mmCIF file with all atom_site columns, C-alpha atoms in Angstrom:
data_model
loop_
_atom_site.group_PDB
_atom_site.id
_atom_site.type_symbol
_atom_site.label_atom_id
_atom_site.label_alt_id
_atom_site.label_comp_id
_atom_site.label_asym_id
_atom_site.label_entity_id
_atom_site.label_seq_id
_atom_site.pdbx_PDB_ins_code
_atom_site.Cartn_x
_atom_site.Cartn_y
_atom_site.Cartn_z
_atom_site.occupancy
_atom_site.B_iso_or_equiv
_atom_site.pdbx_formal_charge
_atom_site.auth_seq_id
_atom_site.auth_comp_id
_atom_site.auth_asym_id
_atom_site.auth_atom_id
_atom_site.pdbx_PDB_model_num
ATOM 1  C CA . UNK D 1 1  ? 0.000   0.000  0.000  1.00 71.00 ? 1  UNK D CA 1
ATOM 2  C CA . UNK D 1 2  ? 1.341   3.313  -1.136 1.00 84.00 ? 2  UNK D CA 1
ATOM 3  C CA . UNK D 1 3  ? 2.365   5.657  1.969  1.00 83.00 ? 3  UNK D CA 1
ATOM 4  C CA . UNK D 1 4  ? -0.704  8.229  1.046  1.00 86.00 ? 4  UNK D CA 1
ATOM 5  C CA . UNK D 1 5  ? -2.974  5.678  1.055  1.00 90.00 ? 5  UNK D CA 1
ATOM 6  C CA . UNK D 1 6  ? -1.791  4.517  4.728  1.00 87.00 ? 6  UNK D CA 1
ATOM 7  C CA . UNK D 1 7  ? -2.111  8.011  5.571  1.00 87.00 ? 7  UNK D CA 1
ATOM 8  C CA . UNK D 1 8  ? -5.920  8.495  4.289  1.00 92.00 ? 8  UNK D CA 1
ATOM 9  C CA . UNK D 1 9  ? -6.644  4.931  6.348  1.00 92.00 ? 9  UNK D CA 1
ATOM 10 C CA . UNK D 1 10 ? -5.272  6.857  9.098  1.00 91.00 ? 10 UNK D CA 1
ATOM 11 C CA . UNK D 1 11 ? -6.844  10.253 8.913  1.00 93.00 ? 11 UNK D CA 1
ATOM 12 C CA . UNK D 1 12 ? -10.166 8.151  8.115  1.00 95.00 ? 12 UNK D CA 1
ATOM 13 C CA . UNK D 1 13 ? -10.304 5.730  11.640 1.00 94.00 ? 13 UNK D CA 1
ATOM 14 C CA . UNK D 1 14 ? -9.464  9.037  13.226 1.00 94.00 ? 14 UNK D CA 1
ATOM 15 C CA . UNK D 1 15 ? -12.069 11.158 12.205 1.00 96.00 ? 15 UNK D CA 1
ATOM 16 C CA . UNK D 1 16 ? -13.881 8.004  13.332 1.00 95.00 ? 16 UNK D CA 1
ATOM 17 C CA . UNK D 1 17 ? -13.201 8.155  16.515 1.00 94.00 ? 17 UNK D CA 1
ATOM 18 C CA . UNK D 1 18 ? -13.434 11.297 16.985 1.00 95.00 ? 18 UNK D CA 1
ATOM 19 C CA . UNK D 1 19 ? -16.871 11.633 15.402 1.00 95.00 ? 19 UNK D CA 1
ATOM 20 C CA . UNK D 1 20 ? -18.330 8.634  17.433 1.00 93.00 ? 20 UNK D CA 1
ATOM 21 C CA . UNK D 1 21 ? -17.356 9.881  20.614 1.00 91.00 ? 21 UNK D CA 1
ATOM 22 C CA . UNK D 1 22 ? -17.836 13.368 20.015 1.00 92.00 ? 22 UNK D CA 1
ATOM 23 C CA . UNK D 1 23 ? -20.886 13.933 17.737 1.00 90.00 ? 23 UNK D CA 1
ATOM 24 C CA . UNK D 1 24 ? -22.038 10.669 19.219 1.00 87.00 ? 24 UNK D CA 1
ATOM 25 C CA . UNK D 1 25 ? -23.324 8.822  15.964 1.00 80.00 ? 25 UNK D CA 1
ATOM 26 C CA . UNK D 1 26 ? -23.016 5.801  13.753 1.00 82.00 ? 26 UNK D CA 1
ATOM 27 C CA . UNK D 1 27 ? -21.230 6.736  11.025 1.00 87.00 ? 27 UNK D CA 1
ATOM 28 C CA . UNK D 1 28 ? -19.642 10.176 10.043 1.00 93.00 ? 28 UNK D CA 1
ATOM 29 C CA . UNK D 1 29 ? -21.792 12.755 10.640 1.00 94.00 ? 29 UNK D CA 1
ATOM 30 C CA . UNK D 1 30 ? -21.975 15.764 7.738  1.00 95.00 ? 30 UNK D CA 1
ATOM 31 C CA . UNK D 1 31 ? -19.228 17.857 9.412  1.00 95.00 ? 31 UNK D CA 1
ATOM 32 C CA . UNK D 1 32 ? -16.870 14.816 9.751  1.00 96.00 ? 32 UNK D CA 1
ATOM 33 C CA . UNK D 1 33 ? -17.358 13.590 6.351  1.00 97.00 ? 33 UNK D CA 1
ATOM 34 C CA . UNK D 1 34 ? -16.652 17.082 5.146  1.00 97.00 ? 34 UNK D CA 1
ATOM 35 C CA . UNK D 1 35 ? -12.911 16.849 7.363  1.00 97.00 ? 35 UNK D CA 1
ATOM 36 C CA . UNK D 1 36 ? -12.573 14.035 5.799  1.00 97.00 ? 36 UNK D CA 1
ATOM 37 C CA . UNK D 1 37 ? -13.406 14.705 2.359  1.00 98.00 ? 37 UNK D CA 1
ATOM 38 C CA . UNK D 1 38 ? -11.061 17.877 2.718  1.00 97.00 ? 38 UNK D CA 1
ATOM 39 C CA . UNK D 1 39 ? -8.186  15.945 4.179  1.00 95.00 ? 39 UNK D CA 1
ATOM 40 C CA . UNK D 1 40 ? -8.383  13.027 1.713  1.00 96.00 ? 40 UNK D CA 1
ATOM 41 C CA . UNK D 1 41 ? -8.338  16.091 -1.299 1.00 96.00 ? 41 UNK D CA 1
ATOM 42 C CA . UNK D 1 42 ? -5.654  17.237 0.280  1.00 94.00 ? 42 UNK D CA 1
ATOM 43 C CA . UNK D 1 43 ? -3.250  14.176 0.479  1.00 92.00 ? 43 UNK D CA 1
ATOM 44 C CA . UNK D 1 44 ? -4.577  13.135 -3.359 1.00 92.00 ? 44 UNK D CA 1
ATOM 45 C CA . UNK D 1 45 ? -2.770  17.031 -4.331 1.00 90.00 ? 45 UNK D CA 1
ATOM 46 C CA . UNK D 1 46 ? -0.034  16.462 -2.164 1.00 87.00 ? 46 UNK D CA 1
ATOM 47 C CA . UNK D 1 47 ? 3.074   18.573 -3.516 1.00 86.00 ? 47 UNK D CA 1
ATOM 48 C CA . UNK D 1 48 ? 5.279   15.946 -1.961 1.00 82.00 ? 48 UNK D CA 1
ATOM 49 C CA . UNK D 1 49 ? 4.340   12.916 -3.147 1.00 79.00 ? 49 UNK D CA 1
ATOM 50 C CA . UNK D 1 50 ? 5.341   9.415  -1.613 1.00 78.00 ? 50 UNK D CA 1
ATOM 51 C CA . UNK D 1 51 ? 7.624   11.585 -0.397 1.00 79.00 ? 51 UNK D CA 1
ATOM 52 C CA . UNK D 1 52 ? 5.305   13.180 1.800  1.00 77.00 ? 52 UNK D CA 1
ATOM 53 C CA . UNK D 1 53 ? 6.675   14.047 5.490  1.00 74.00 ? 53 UNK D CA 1
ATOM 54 C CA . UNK D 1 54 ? 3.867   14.427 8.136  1.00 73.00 ? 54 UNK D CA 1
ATOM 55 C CA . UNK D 1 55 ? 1.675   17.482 8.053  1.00 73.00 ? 55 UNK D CA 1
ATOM 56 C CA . UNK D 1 56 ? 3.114   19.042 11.193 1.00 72.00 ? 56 UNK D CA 1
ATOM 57 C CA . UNK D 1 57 ? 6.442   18.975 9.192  1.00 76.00 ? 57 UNK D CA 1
ATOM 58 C CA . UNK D 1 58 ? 5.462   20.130 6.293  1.00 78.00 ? 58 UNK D CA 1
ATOM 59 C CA . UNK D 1 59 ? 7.098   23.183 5.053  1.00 81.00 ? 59 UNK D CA 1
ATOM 60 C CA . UNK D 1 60 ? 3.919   24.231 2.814  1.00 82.00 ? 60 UNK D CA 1
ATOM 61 C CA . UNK D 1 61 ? 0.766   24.221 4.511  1.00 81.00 ? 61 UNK D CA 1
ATOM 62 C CA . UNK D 1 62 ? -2.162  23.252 2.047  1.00 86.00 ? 62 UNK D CA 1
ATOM 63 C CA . UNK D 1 63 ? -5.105  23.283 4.948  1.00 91.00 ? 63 UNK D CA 1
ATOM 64 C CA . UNK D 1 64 ? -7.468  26.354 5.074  1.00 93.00 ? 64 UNK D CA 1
ATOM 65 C CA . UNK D 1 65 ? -7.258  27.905 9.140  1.00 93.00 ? 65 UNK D CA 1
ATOM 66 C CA . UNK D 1 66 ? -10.398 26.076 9.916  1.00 96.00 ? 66 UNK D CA 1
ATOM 67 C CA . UNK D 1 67 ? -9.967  22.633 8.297  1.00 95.00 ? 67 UNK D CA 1
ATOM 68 C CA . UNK D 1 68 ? -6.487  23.259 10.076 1.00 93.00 ? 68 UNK D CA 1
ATOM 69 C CA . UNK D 1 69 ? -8.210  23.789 13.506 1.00 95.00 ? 69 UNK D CA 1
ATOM 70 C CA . UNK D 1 70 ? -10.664 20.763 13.320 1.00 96.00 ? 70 UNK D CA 1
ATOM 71 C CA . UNK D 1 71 ? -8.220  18.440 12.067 1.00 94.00 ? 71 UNK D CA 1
ATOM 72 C CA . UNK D 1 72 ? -5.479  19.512 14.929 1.00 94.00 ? 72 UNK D CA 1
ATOM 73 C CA . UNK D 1 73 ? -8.860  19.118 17.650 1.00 96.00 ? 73 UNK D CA 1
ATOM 74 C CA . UNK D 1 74 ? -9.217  15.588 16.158 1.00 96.00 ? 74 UNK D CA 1
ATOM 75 C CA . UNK D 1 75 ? -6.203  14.469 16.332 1.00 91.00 ? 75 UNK D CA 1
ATOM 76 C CA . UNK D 1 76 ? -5.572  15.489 19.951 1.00 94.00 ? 76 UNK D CA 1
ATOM 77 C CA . UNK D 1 77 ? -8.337  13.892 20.751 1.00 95.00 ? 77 UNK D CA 1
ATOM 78 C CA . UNK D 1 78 ? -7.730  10.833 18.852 1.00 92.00 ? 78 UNK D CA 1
ATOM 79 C CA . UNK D 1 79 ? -3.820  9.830  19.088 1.00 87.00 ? 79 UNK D CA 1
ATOM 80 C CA . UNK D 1 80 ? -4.080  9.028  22.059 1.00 89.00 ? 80 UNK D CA 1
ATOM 81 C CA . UNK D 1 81 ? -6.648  6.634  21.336 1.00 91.00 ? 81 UNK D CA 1
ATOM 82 C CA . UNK D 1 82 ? -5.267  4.908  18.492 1.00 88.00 ? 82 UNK D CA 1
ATOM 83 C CA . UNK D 1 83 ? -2.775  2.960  20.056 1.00 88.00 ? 83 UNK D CA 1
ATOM 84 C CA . UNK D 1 84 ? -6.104  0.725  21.631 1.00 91.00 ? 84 UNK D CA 1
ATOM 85 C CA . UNK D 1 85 ? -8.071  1.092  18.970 1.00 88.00 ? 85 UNK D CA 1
ATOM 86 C CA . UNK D 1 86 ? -5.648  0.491  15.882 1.00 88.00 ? 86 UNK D CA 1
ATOM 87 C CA . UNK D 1 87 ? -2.390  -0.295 17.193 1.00 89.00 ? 87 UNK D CA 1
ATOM 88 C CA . UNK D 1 88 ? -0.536  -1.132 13.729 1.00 85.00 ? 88 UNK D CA 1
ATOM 89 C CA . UNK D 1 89 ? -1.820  2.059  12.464 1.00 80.00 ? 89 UNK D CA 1
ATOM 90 C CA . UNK D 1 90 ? -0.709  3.791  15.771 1.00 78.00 ? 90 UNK D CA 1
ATOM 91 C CA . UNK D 1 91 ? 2.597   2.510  16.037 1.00 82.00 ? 91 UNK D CA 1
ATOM 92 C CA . UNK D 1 92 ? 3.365   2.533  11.930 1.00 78.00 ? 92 UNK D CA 1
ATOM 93 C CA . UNK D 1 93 ? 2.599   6.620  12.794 1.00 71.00 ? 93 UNK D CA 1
ATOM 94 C CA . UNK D 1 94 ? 4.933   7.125  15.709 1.00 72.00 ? 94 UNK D CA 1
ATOM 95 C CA . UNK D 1 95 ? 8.171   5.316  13.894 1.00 73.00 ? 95 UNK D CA 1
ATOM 96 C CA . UNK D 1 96 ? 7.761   7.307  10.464 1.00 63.00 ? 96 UNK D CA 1
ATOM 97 C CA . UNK D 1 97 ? 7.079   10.275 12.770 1.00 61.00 ? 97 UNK D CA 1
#
């Protein structure tokens, strides 16, 4: 699997979390799907490539202020998380970190 591909698997069970604990529904609710949407856009136009470092890194930053802001909130909230919830995923993160 291509490294942007991991990363979209990522961002998506993260957003997941974050949605189901937060917005408290099934699925992704509209505002989640719309991070998600955003993000996935995002990593498709990806200057960078396969070469891609992490977004934190980056020296060009390609999210909008808000999209920023929500997907910094879910994160926080979900990192933490991961690591019970998809370990492999977790862990992959944290060593190409």
């Amino acid at each position: 699997m291509k490294k942007i591909d991991r990363e979209k698997v990522t961002v998506s069970q993260m957003i997941a979390l974050y949605c189901h604990s937060k917005h408290k529904s099934n699925g992704l609710c509209e505002e989640c799907q719309a991070l998600e949407a955003y993000a996935h856009a995002r990593l498709n136009h990806c200057k960078f490539g396969e070469d891609k470092t992490s977004c934190k890194k980056c020296p060009i930053h390609c999210y909008k202020p808000d999209m920023r802001d929500a997907m910094r909130e879910v994160m926080r909230y979900s990192g933490p998380r991961m690591l019970w919830h998809h370990p492999i995923a977790a862990i992959r993160h944290l060593i190409l970190k």
